[in-house]
PDB file of C-alpha atoms and ligand atoms in Angstrom:
ATOM      1  CA  MET A   1     -25.187   9.346  -5.956  1.00 76.00           C
ATOM      2  CA  LYS A   2     -25.508   5.859  -7.445  1.00 87.00           C
ATOM      3  CA  VAL A   3     -22.324   4.258  -8.754  1.00 96.00           C
ATOM      4  CA  ARG A   4     -23.086   2.865 -12.211  1.00 96.00           C
ATOM      5  CA  LYS A   5     -19.683   2.370 -13.823  1.00 97.00           C
ATOM      6  CA  ALA A   6     -16.650   0.211 -13.176  1.00 97.00           C
ATOM      7  CA  VAL A   7     -13.271   0.931 -14.718  1.00 98.00           C
ATOM      8  CA  VAL A   8     -11.134  -2.171 -15.197  1.00 97.00           C
ATOM      9  CA  PRO A   9      -7.563  -1.478 -16.339  1.00 97.00           C
ATOM     10  CA  VAL A  10      -6.315  -4.450 -18.381  1.00 95.00           C
ATOM     11  CA  ALA A  11      -3.602  -2.825 -20.484  1.00 93.00           C
ATOM     12  CA  GLY A  12      -0.630  -4.197 -18.495  1.00 88.00           C
ATOM     13  CA  LEU A  13       1.877  -6.424 -20.270  1.00 84.00           C
ATOM     14  CA  GLY A  14       1.827  -9.227 -17.703  1.00 83.00           C
ATOM     15  CA  THR A  15       5.614  -9.506 -17.577  1.00 87.00           C
ATOM     16  CA  ARG A  16       5.501 -11.320 -14.201  1.00 89.00           C
ATOM     17  CA  PHE A  17       3.816 -14.225 -15.942  1.00 90.00           C
ATOM     18  CA  LEU A  18       5.956 -14.634 -19.049  1.00 92.00           C
ATOM     19  CA  PRO A  19       6.142 -16.717 -21.176  1.00 92.00           C
ATOM     20  CA  ALA A  20       2.478 -17.678 -20.497  1.00 90.00           C
ATOM     21  CA  THR A  21       1.391 -14.130 -21.260  1.00 90.00           C
ATOM     22  CA  LYS A  22       3.412 -13.603 -24.429  1.00 90.00           C
ATOM     23  CA  ALA A  23       0.368 -13.997 -26.698  1.00 90.00           C
ATOM     24  CA  ILE A  24      -2.458 -14.276 -24.116  1.00 92.00           C
ATOM     25  CA  PRO A  25      -3.571 -11.420 -21.844  1.00 94.00           C
ATOM     26  CA  LYS A  26      -2.863 -12.331 -18.213  1.00 93.00           C
ATOM     27  CA  GLU A  27      -6.519 -11.566 -17.439  1.00 95.00           C
ATOM     28  CA  MET A  28      -7.502 -14.447 -19.764  1.00 95.00           C
ATOM     29  CA  LEU A  29      -5.543 -17.087 -17.863  1.00 95.00           C
ATOM     30  CA  THR A  30      -7.913 -19.734 -16.544  1.00 96.00           C
ATOM     31  CA  VAL A  31      -8.606 -20.235 -12.857  1.00 97.00           C
ATOM     32  CA  VAL A  32     -10.412 -23.610 -12.673  1.00 97.00           C
ATOM     33  CA  ASP A  33     -12.993 -23.047 -15.444  1.00 93.00           C
ATOM     34  CA  ARG A  34     -13.163 -19.319 -16.114  1.00 94.00           C
ATOM     35  CA  PRO A  35     -10.682 -16.640 -17.110  1.00 96.00           C
ATOM     36  CA  ILE A  36      -9.583 -14.343 -14.272  1.00 96.00           C
ATOM     37  CA  ILE A  37     -11.374 -11.383 -15.847  1.00 96.00           C
ATOM     38  CA  GLN A  38     -14.719 -13.206 -15.603  1.00 94.00           C
ATOM     39  CA  TYR A  39     -14.375 -13.508 -11.819  1.00 96.00           C
ATOM     40  CA  ILE A  40     -13.642  -9.774 -11.710  1.00 96.00           C
ATOM     41  CA  VAL A  41     -16.673  -8.929 -13.842  1.00 94.00           C
ATOM     42  CA  GLU A  42     -18.936 -11.288 -11.862  1.00 93.00           C
ATOM     43  CA  GLU A  43     -17.932  -9.455  -8.663  1.00 95.00           C
ATOM     44  CA  ILE A  44     -18.795  -6.132 -10.308  1.00 95.00           C
ATOM     45  CA  VAL A  45     -22.169  -7.425 -11.539  1.00 93.00           C
ATOM     46  CA  ALA A  46     -22.960  -9.001  -8.150  1.00 94.00           C
ATOM     47  CA  SER A  47     -22.346  -5.530  -6.662  1.00 95.00           C
ATOM     48  CA  GLY A  48     -25.063  -4.010  -8.856  1.00 94.00           C
ATOM     49  CA  ILE A  49     -22.935  -2.464 -11.636  1.00 95.00           C
ATOM     50  CA  LYS A  50     -23.459  -3.372 -15.308  1.00 93.00           C
ATOM     51  CA  GLU A  51     -21.422  -0.749 -17.205  1.00 95.00           C
ATOM     52  CA  VAL A  52     -17.780  -1.733 -17.495  1.00 96.00           C
ATOM     53  CA  VAL A  53     -15.083   0.469 -18.986  1.00 97.00           C
ATOM     54  CA  LEU A  54     -12.139  -1.684 -20.029  1.00 96.00           C
ATOM     55  CA  VAL A  55      -8.832   0.148 -20.377  1.00 97.00           C
ATOM     56  CA  THR A  56      -7.077  -1.924 -23.021  1.00 95.00           C
ATOM     57  CA  ALA A  57      -3.985  -1.977 -25.185  1.00 93.00           C
ATOM     58  CA  SER A  58      -2.984  -3.835 -28.321  1.00 88.00           C
ATOM     59  CA  GLY A  59      -3.045  -7.607 -27.909  1.00 86.00           C
ATOM     60  CA  LYS A  60      -5.971  -7.504 -25.477  1.00 90.00           C
ATOM     61  CA  SER A  61      -8.872  -8.107 -27.875  1.00 91.00           C
ATOM     62  CA  ALA A  62      -9.482 -11.603 -26.412  1.00 93.00           C
ATOM     63  CA  ILE A  63     -10.908  -9.873 -23.316  1.00 93.00           C
ATOM     64  CA  GLU A  64     -13.421  -7.849 -25.348  1.00 91.00           C
ATOM     65  CA  ASN A  65     -14.313 -10.945 -27.372  1.00 91.00           C
ATOM     66  CA  HIS A  66     -14.964 -12.931 -24.202  1.00 90.00           C
ATOM     67  CA  PHE A  67     -17.807 -10.568 -23.265  1.00 88.00           C
ATOM     68  CA  ASP A  68     -19.166 -10.254 -26.820  1.00 84.00           C
ATOM     69  CA  TYR A  69     -21.585 -12.521 -28.709  1.00 85.00           C
ATOM     70  CA  SER A  70     -19.924 -15.314 -30.658  1.00 86.00           C
ATOM     71  CA  PHE A  71     -22.408 -16.092 -33.434  1.00 85.00           C
ATOM     72  CA  GLU A  72     -20.503 -19.023 -34.971  1.00 89.00           C
ATOM     73  CA  LEU A  73     -20.042 -20.711 -31.610  1.00 89.00           C
ATOM     74  CA  GLU A  74     -23.664 -20.147 -30.617  1.00 90.00           C
ATOM     75  CA  ILE A  75     -25.033 -21.527 -33.909  1.00 91.00           C
ATOM     76  CA  PHE A  76     -22.712 -24.535 -33.607  1.00 90.00           C
ATOM     77  CA  LEU A  77     -23.800 -25.258 -30.015  1.00 90.00           C
ATOM     78  CA  SER A  78     -27.477 -24.869 -30.852  1.00 91.00           C
ATOM     79  CA  GLN A  79     -27.209 -27.186 -33.916  1.00 92.00           C
ATOM     80  CA  LYS A  80     -25.478 -29.795 -31.766  1.00 91.00           C
ATOM     81  CA  GLY A  81     -28.174 -29.471 -29.099  1.00 92.00           C
ATOM     82  CA  LYS A  82     -25.610 -28.460 -26.454  1.00 91.00           C
ATOM     83  CA  LEU A  83     -28.058 -26.116 -24.793  1.00 91.00           C
ATOM     84  CA  ASP A  84     -26.367 -25.928 -21.363  1.00 89.00           C
ATOM     85  CA  LEU A  85     -23.150 -24.736 -22.952  1.00 88.00           C
ATOM     86  CA  LEU A  86     -25.104 -22.338 -25.154  1.00 90.00           C
ATOM     87  CA  ARG A  87     -26.756 -20.824 -22.076  1.00 89.00           C
ATOM     88  CA  GLU A  88     -23.384 -20.501 -20.335  1.00 84.00           C
ATOM     89  CA  VAL A  89     -21.770 -18.781 -23.326  1.00 84.00           C
ATOM     90  CA  ARG A  90     -24.769 -16.431 -23.728  1.00 85.00           C
ATOM     91  CA  HIS A  91     -24.732 -15.652 -19.999  1.00 84.00           C
ATOM     92  CA  ILE A  92     -21.159 -14.349 -20.257  1.00 81.00           C
ATOM     93  CA  SER A  93     -21.979 -11.947 -23.093  1.00 81.00           C
ATOM     94  CA  ASP A  94     -25.156 -10.755 -21.365  1.00 85.00           C
ATOM     95  CA  LEU A  95     -23.351  -9.931 -18.096  1.00 84.00           C
ATOM     96  CA  ILE A  96     -22.240  -6.390 -18.887  1.00 86.00           C
ATOM     97  CA  GLU A  97     -22.274  -3.458 -21.268  1.00 89.00           C
ATOM     98  CA  VAL A  98     -18.665  -2.909 -22.319  1.00 91.00           C
ATOM     99  CA  VAL A  99     -16.961   0.266 -23.423  1.00 93.00           C
ATOM    100  CA  SER A 100     -13.286   0.001 -24.323  1.00 94.00           C
ATOM    101  CA  VAL A 101     -10.805   2.813 -24.008  1.00 96.00           C
ATOM    102  CA  ARG A 102      -7.269   2.508 -25.283  1.00 95.00           C
ATOM    103  CA  GLN A 103      -4.313   3.377 -23.115  1.00 95.00           C
ATOM    104  CA  LYS A 104      -1.936   4.247 -25.910  1.00 92.00           C
ATOM    105  CA  GLU A 105       1.216   4.282 -23.786  1.00 91.00           C
ATOM    106  CA  PRO A 106       2.041   2.292 -20.628  1.00 90.00           C
ATOM    107  CA  LEU A 107       2.359   5.348 -18.372  1.00 94.00           C
ATOM    108  CA  GLY A 108       1.032   3.778 -15.165  1.00 95.00           C
ATOM    109  CA  LEU A 109      -2.174   2.951 -13.294  1.00 96.00           C
ATOM    110  CA  GLY A 110      -2.998   6.619 -12.717  1.00 97.00           C
ATOM    111  CA  HIS A 111      -2.735   7.228 -16.448  1.00 97.00           C
ATOM    112  CA  ALA A 112      -4.955   4.181 -17.171  1.00 97.00           C
ATOM    113  CA  VAL A 113      -7.696   5.716 -15.012  1.00 98.00           C
ATOM    114  CA  LYS A 114      -7.110   9.189 -16.431  1.00 97.00           C
ATOM    115  CA  VAL A 115      -7.880   8.069 -20.024  1.00 97.00           C
ATOM    116  CA  THR A 116     -11.413   7.027 -18.932  1.00 98.00           C
ATOM    117  CA  GLU A 117     -12.467  10.592 -18.110  1.00 97.00           C
ATOM    118  CA  PRO A 118     -14.375  11.153 -21.394  1.00 96.00           C
ATOM    119  CA  VAL A 119     -16.572   8.059 -20.822  1.00 96.00           C
ATOM    120  CA  VAL A 120     -17.044   8.221 -17.052  1.00 96.00           C
ATOM    121  CA  CYS A 121     -17.524  12.010 -16.958  1.00 88.00           C
ATOM    122  CA  ASN A 122     -18.902  13.591 -13.842  1.00 93.00           C
ATOM    123  CA  GLU A 123     -20.042  10.658 -11.698  1.00 96.00           C
ATOM    124  CA  PRO A 124     -18.522   8.416  -9.042  1.00 98.00           C
ATOM    125  CA  PHE A 125     -17.145   5.095 -10.261  1.00 98.00           C
ATOM    126  CA  VAL A 126     -15.272   2.044  -9.067  1.00 98.00           C
ATOM    127  CA  VAL A 127     -11.866   0.874 -10.220  1.00 98.00           C
ATOM    128  CA  VAL A 128     -11.200  -2.854 -10.080  1.00 98.00           C
ATOM    129  CA  LEU A 129      -7.760  -4.122 -11.032  1.00 96.00           C
ATOM    130  CA  GLY A 130      -7.901  -6.932 -13.582  1.00 89.00           C
ATOM    131  CA  ASP A 131      -5.594  -9.319 -11.734  1.00 89.00           C
ATOM    132  CA  ASP A 132      -6.566  -8.801  -8.087  1.00 95.00           C
ATOM    133  CA  MET A 133      -9.107 -11.524  -7.262  1.00 97.00           C
ATOM    134  CA  VAL A 134     -11.104 -11.295  -4.043  1.00 97.00           C
ATOM    135  CA  ASP A 135     -13.082 -14.255  -2.756  1.00 96.00           C
ATOM    136  CA  ALA A 136     -15.650 -12.991  -0.265  1.00 96.00           C
ATOM    137  CA  LYS A 137     -19.126 -13.908   1.008  1.00 95.00           C
ATOM    138  CA  VAL A 138     -20.242 -10.339   0.281  1.00 97.00           C
ATOM    139  CA  PRO A 139     -18.559  -9.099  -2.931  1.00 97.00           C
ATOM    140  CA  CYS A 140     -15.686  -6.751  -2.087  1.00 98.00           C
ATOM    141  CA  VAL A 141     -16.978  -3.999  -4.406  1.00 98.00           C
ATOM    142  CA  PHE A 142     -20.389  -4.208  -2.709  1.00 97.00           C
ATOM    143  CA  GLN A 143     -18.763  -3.864   0.738  1.00 98.00           C
ATOM    144  CA  MET A 144     -16.936  -0.768  -0.480  1.00 98.00           C
ATOM    145  CA  LEU A 145     -20.036   0.796  -2.007  1.00 98.00           C
ATOM    146  CA  LYS A 146     -21.691   0.547   1.433  1.00 97.00           C
ATOM    147  CA  VAL A 147     -18.775   2.506   2.972  1.00 98.00           C
ATOM    148  CA  PHE A 148     -18.990   5.056   0.155  1.00 98.00           C
ATOM    149  CA  GLU A 149     -22.732   5.494   0.774  1.00 97.00           C
ATOM    150  CA  GLU A 150     -22.129   6.053   4.464  1.00 96.00           C
ATOM    151  CA  PHE A 151     -19.121   8.388   4.329  1.00 96.00           C
ATOM    152  CA  GLN A 152     -19.801  10.023   0.920  1.00 95.00           C
ATOM    153  CA  GLN A 153     -16.075  10.226   0.118  1.00 97.00           C
ATOM    154  CA  SER A 154     -13.743   8.118  -2.012  1.00 98.00           C
ATOM    155  CA  VAL A 155     -12.752   4.749  -0.545  1.00 98.00           C
ATOM    156  CA  VAL A 156      -9.762   2.477  -1.180  1.00 98.00           C
ATOM    157  CA  ALA A 157      -9.680  -1.205  -0.191  1.00 98.00           C
ATOM    158  CA  VAL A 158      -6.850  -2.175   2.146  1.00 98.00           C
ATOM    159  CA  GLN A 159      -5.562  -5.288   3.823  1.00 97.00           C
ATOM    160  CA  LYS A 160      -2.776  -5.907   6.324  1.00 96.00           C
ATOM    161  CA  VAL A 161       0.402  -7.292   4.745  1.00 95.00           C
ATOM    162  CA  PRO A 162       3.702  -8.387   6.348  1.00 94.00           C
ATOM    163  CA  LEU A 163       5.928  -5.319   6.919  1.00 93.00           C
ATOM    164  CA  ASP A 164       8.638  -6.778   4.697  1.00 92.00           C
ATOM    165  CA  GLU A 165       6.197  -6.722   1.749  1.00 93.00           C
ATOM    166  CA  THR A 166       5.006  -3.102   2.037  1.00 95.00           C
ATOM    167  CA  HIS A 167       7.394  -1.973  -0.728  1.00 94.00           C
ATOM    168  CA  ARG A 168       5.196  -3.830  -3.243  1.00 93.00           C
ATOM    169  CA  TYR A 169       2.048  -1.803  -2.502  1.00 95.00           C
ATOM    170  CA  GLY A 170       0.531   1.593  -1.989  1.00 96.00           C
ATOM    171  CA  ILE A 171       0.502   2.020   1.802  1.00 97.00           C
ATOM    172  CA  ILE A 172      -1.894   4.119   3.866  1.00 97.00           C
ATOM    173  CA  GLU A 173      -1.783   5.529   7.375  1.00 96.00           C
ATOM    174  CA  GLY A 174      -4.960   6.651   9.051  1.00 96.00           C
ATOM    175  CA  GLU A 175      -7.222   6.810  12.056  1.00 96.00           C
ATOM    176  CA  GLU A 176      -9.852   4.083  12.520  1.00 97.00           C
ATOM    177  CA  VAL A 177     -13.219   5.852  12.610  1.00 97.00           C
ATOM    178  CA  ALA A 178     -15.508   2.816  12.429  1.00 96.00           C
ATOM    179  CA  GLU A 179     -14.890  -0.922  12.397  1.00 95.00           C
ATOM    180  CA  GLY A 180     -12.403  -1.499   9.551  1.00 96.00           C
ATOM    181  CA  VAL A 181     -12.838   2.057   8.218  1.00 98.00           C
ATOM    182  CA  TYR A 182      -9.886   4.468   8.358  1.00 98.00           C
ATOM    183  CA  LYS A 183      -9.783   8.176   7.623  1.00 98.00           C
ATOM    184  CA  VAL A 184      -6.626   8.321   5.543  1.00 98.00           C
ATOM    185  CA  GLN A 185      -3.950  10.731   6.775  1.00 97.00           C
ATOM    186  CA  ARG A 186      -1.050   9.653   4.583  1.00 95.00           C
ATOM    187  CA  LEU A 187      -0.494   7.584   1.431  1.00 95.00           C
ATOM    188  CA  ILE A 188       2.707   6.479  -0.153  1.00 95.00           C
ATOM    189  CA  GLU A 189       3.224   4.386  -3.260  1.00 95.00           C
ATOM    190  CA  LYS A 190       5.699   1.525  -2.820  1.00 95.00           C
ATOM    191  CA  PRO A 191       7.723   2.865   0.139  1.00 94.00           C
ATOM    192  CA  ALA A 192      11.387   1.822   0.158  1.00 92.00           C
ATOM    193  CA  PRO A 193      11.889  -1.418   2.135  1.00 89.00           C
ATOM    194  CA  GLY A 194      12.065  -0.813   5.878  1.00 85.00           C
ATOM    195  CA  THR A 195      10.700   2.747   5.716  1.00 90.00           C
ATOM    196  CA  SER A 196       7.016   2.086   6.438  1.00 88.00           C
ATOM    197  CA  THR A 197       5.543   1.683   9.895  1.00 89.00           C
ATOM    198  CA  SER A 198       2.045   0.981   8.576  1.00 95.00           C
ATOM    199  CA  ASP A 199       1.096  -2.441   7.212  1.00 95.00           C
ATOM    200  CA  LEU A 200      -2.162  -1.337   5.545  1.00 97.00           C
ATOM    201  CA  ALA A 201      -1.729  -1.994   1.832  1.00 97.00           C
ATOM    202  CA  ILE A 202      -4.023  -0.803  -0.937  1.00 97.00           C
ATOM    203  CA  ILE A 203      -5.380  -3.662  -3.013  1.00 96.00           C
ATOM    204  CA  GLY A 204      -7.081  -3.357  -6.358  1.00 95.00           C
ATOM    205  CA  ARG A 205     -10.494  -1.933  -5.453  1.00 98.00           C
ATOM    206  CA  TYR A 206     -11.353   1.791  -5.322  1.00 98.00           C
ATOM    207  CA  VAL A 207     -14.582   3.814  -5.218  1.00 98.00           C
ATOM    208  CA  LEU A 208     -13.731   7.257  -6.547  1.00 98.00           C
ATOM    209  CA  ARG A 209     -15.477  10.561  -6.781  1.00 98.00           C
ATOM    210  CA  PRO A 210     -15.066  12.207 -10.203  1.00 97.00           C
ATOM    211  CA  GLU A 211     -12.801  14.925  -8.759  1.00 97.00           C
ATOM    212  CA  ILE A 212     -10.042  12.291  -9.002  1.00 98.00           C
ATOM    213  CA  TYR A 213      -9.708  13.281 -12.663  1.00 98.00           C
ATOM    214  CA  GLY A 214      -8.702  16.848 -11.753  1.00 97.00           C
ATOM    215  CA  CYS A 215      -6.062  15.375  -9.422  1.00 97.00           C
ATOM    216  CA  LEU A 216      -4.872  12.913 -12.080  1.00 97.00           C
ATOM    217  CA  ASN A 217      -4.512  15.748 -14.577  1.00 97.00           C
ATOM    218  CA  ARG A 218      -2.175  17.495 -12.138  1.00 96.00           C
ATOM    219  CA  THR A 219      -0.224  14.369 -11.085  1.00 96.00           C
ATOM    220  CA  LEU A 220       3.377  14.164 -12.266  1.00 96.00           C
ATOM    221  CA  PRO A 221       5.203  10.867 -12.834  1.00 95.00           C
ATOM    222  CA  GLY A 222       6.135   9.244  -9.511  1.00 94.00           C
ATOM    223  CA  VAL A 223       7.612   5.865  -8.523  1.00 93.00           C
ATOM    224  CA  GLY A 224       9.019   4.056 -11.576  1.00 92.00           C
ATOM    225  CA  GLY A 225       8.494   7.162 -13.730  1.00 94.00           C
ATOM    226  CA  GLU A 226       4.764   6.287 -13.916  1.00 95.00           C
ATOM    227  CA  ILE A 227       1.667   8.368 -13.175  1.00 96.00           C
ATOM    228  CA  GLN A 228       0.587   6.736  -9.927  1.00 97.00           C
ATOM    229  CA  LEU A 229      -3.058   6.507  -8.863  1.00 97.00           C
ATOM    230  CA  THR A 230      -1.839   6.610  -5.238  1.00 97.00           C
ATOM    231  CA  ASP A 231      -0.301  10.079  -5.803  1.00 97.00           C
ATOM    232  CA  ALA A 232      -3.585  11.351  -7.250  1.00 98.00           C
ATOM    233  CA  LEU A 233      -5.407   9.837  -4.262  1.00 98.00           C
ATOM    234  CA  ASP A 234      -3.186  11.859  -1.948  1.00 97.00           C
ATOM    235  CA  CYS A 235      -4.280  14.999  -3.817  1.00 97.00           C
ATOM    236  CA  LEU A 236      -7.933  13.914  -3.457  1.00 97.00           C
ATOM    237  CA  ARG A 237      -7.389  13.260   0.259  1.00 97.00           C
ATOM    238  CA  LYS A 238      -6.148  16.821   0.715  1.00 97.00           C
ATOM    239  CA  GLU A 239      -9.046  18.291  -1.298  1.00 96.00           C
ATOM    240  CA  GLN A 240     -12.011  16.341   0.063  1.00 96.00           C
ATOM    241  CA  GLY A 241     -10.862  13.520   2.328  1.00 97.00           C
ATOM    242  CA  LEU A 242     -10.371   9.821   1.651  1.00 98.00           C
ATOM    243  CA  TYR A 243     -11.294   6.622   3.486  1.00 98.00           C
ATOM    244  CA  ALA A 244      -9.720   3.185   3.506  1.00 98.00           C
ATOM    245  CA  TYR A 245     -11.700   0.035   4.177  1.00 98.00           C
ATOM    246  CA  GLU A 246     -10.318  -3.246   5.442  1.00 98.00           C
ATOM    247  CA  PHE A 247     -12.616  -5.517   3.466  1.00 97.00           C
ATOM    248  CA  LYS A 248     -13.689  -8.992   4.540  1.00 97.00           C
ATOM    249  CA  GLY A 249     -12.425 -11.695   2.208  1.00 97.00           C
ATOM    250  CA  ASN A 250      -9.334 -13.290   0.713  1.00 96.00           C
ATOM    251  CA  ARG A 251      -7.354 -11.521  -1.956  1.00 97.00           C
ATOM    252  CA  TYR A 252      -5.192 -13.242  -4.556  1.00 96.00           C
ATOM    253  CA  ASP A 253      -2.676 -11.464  -6.761  1.00 94.00           C
ATOM    254  CA  ALA A 254      -3.436 -13.609  -9.797  1.00 93.00           C
ATOM    255  CA  GLY A 255      -0.918 -11.739 -11.955  1.00 90.00           C
ATOM    256  CA  ASP A 256       1.822 -13.375  -9.891  1.00 90.00           C
ATOM    257  CA  LYS A 257       2.686 -17.074 -10.246  1.00 92.00           C
ATOM    258  CA  MET A 258       2.330 -17.910  -6.547  1.00 94.00           C
ATOM    259  CA  GLY A 259      -0.856 -15.849  -6.137  1.00 95.00           C
ATOM    260  CA  TYR A 260      -2.294 -17.530  -9.228  1.00 96.00           C
ATOM    261  CA  LEU A 261      -1.611 -21.001  -7.821  1.00 97.00           C
ATOM    262  CA  GLN A 262      -3.197 -20.054  -4.493  1.00 97.00           C
ATOM    263  CA  ALA A 263      -6.263 -18.681  -6.297  1.00 97.00           C
ATOM    264  CA  THR A 264      -6.559 -21.852  -8.357  1.00 98.00           C
ATOM    265  CA  VAL A 265      -6.464 -24.114  -5.287  1.00 97.00           C
ATOM    266  CA  ASN A 266      -8.925 -21.895  -3.395  1.00 97.00           C
ATOM    267  CA  TYR A 267     -11.478 -21.653  -6.208  1.00 97.00           C
ATOM    268  CA  ALA A 268     -11.127 -25.378  -6.980  1.00 98.00           C
ATOM    269  CA  LEU A 269     -11.865 -26.223  -3.336  1.00 97.00           C
ATOM    270  CA  THR A 270     -15.050 -24.134  -3.343  1.00 95.00           C
ATOM    271  CA  HIS A 271     -16.189 -25.156  -6.847  1.00 96.00           C
ATOM    272  CA  PRO A 272     -19.718 -26.668  -6.710  1.00 94.00           C
ATOM    273  CA  ASP A 273     -18.908 -29.675  -8.963  1.00 94.00           C
ATOM    274  CA  LEU A 274     -15.204 -30.205  -8.342  1.00 96.00           C
ATOM    275  CA  GLY A 275     -14.720 -29.032  -4.757  1.00 97.00           C
ATOM    276  CA  ARG A 276     -15.366 -32.267  -2.884  1.00 97.00           C
ATOM    277  CA  ARG A 277     -13.295 -34.456  -5.230  1.00 97.00           C
ATOM    278  CA  PHE A 278     -10.470 -31.919  -5.315  1.00 97.00           C
ATOM    279  CA  LYS A 279     -10.373 -31.765  -1.523  1.00 97.00           C
ATOM    280  CA  GLU A 280     -10.062 -35.565  -1.344  1.00 97.00           C
ATOM    281  CA  TYR A 281      -7.262 -35.414  -3.879  1.00 96.00           C
ATOM    282  CA  LEU A 282      -5.424 -32.686  -1.947  1.00 95.00           C
ATOM    283  CA  LYS A 283      -5.758 -34.606   1.326  1.00 94.00           C
ATOM    284  CA  LYS A 284      -4.128 -37.656  -0.244  1.00 93.00           C
ATOM    285  CA  LEU A 285      -1.455 -35.521  -1.830  1.00 92.00           C
ATOM    286  CA  VAL A 286      -0.609 -33.786   1.449  1.00 90.00           C
ATOM    287  CA  ALA A 287      -0.570 -37.107   3.338  1.00 89.00           C
ATOM    288  CA  ASN A 288       1.951 -38.445   0.817  1.00 87.00           C
ATOM    289  CA  LEU A 289       4.053 -35.284   1.088  1.00 82.00           C
ATOM    290  CA  ASP A 290       4.365 -35.800   4.840  1.00 68.00           C
ATOM    291  CA  GLU A 291       5.567 -39.376   4.503  1.00 61.00           C
TER     292      GLU A 291
HETATM  293  C1  G1P B 301      -0.975  -1.124  -7.980  1.00 80.85           C
HETATM  294  C2  G1P B 301      -1.063   0.168  -7.147  1.00 80.85           C
HETATM  295  C3  G1P B 301      -0.675  -0.101  -5.703  1.00 80.85           C
HETATM  296  C4  G1P B 301      -1.526  -1.234  -5.139  1.00 80.85           C
HETATM  297  C5  G1P B 301      -1.435  -2.477  -6.043  1.00 80.85           C
HETATM  298  C6  G1P B 301      -2.428  -3.542  -5.594  1.00 80.85           C
HETATM  299  O1  G1P B 301       0.390  -1.498  -8.047  1.00 80.85           O
HETATM  300  O2  G1P B 301      -0.212   1.148  -7.724  1.00 80.85           O
HETATM  301  O3  G1P B 301      -0.866   1.068  -4.948  1.00 80.85           O
HETATM  302  O4  G1P B 301      -1.098  -1.520  -3.835  1.00 80.85           O
HETATM  303  O5  G1P B 301      -1.749  -2.159  -7.402  1.00 80.85           O
HETATM  304  O6  G1P B 301      -2.347  -4.698  -6.382  1.00 80.85           O
HETATM  305  P1  G1P B 301       0.936  -2.585  -9.119  1.00 80.85           P
HETATM  306  O7  G1P B 301       0.695  -3.931  -8.512  1.00 80.85           O
HETATM  307  O8  G1P B 301       0.169  -2.373 -10.384  1.00 80.85           O
HETATM  308  O9  G1P B 301       2.397  -2.291  -9.259  1.00 80.85           O
END
């Protein structure tokens, strides 16, 4: 069954990035020349999906506005003859069809996905977290859709992380059934430090069959008192099976200050106009640091 919809939860408060995120959604922070959320949406579009369900909260309207027409700006740009900029601005609003759903209370990632049930209904969909950026030759969502097509069951993206960082992630254990594809046997959300033997961490990409909603409706609050998507995934695993896929690409946690800096340097280095000059600059900078 074709996957047509992407759910992007963006209701989080961005507390790891205060004070920058006091009045600006963390997803609207700029990496080089675009807000983080635009990279996320471009990955979704490049994977063949045009319908995006944003899970928002108060204070997040800048994200919806970014993907909407801006008549005043467009008229201004056209009167000034700034046609390149006009095309760029139009391109952003033409990228996707947006539906917004409000998450009225911050009850966790599982809850954020649960509130999309009335708009996603009975079809498979992807979930892409609004601050997990993945730079990859083949878009990460596209890679996962291929695994979904082949195995016909829900798929979570994973990557290996240092064992002393496993407590920050959902962790999976499983048996490798094809290159980079694991049949999941166990999932645990944010295991206590030192308790996990697996280093396969879930990162913010999921392809889910609609039965996840039944599981979410039965999921009780877990770690941190929140309704955890990982707990609902464990229910789905028991009911119909679940796969994990070690995607090819680099992931940046752009909601974290260090991850954001790394993303900025990476995307600046590969930027078509700035990349070469930025690399020269970095080389000089590093040479001076060594002195
Ligand atoms: C969420 C998920 C977690 C996953 C992580 C990836 O956690 O609950 O399983 O590993 O995203 O970024 P959060 O970072 O929202 O606490």
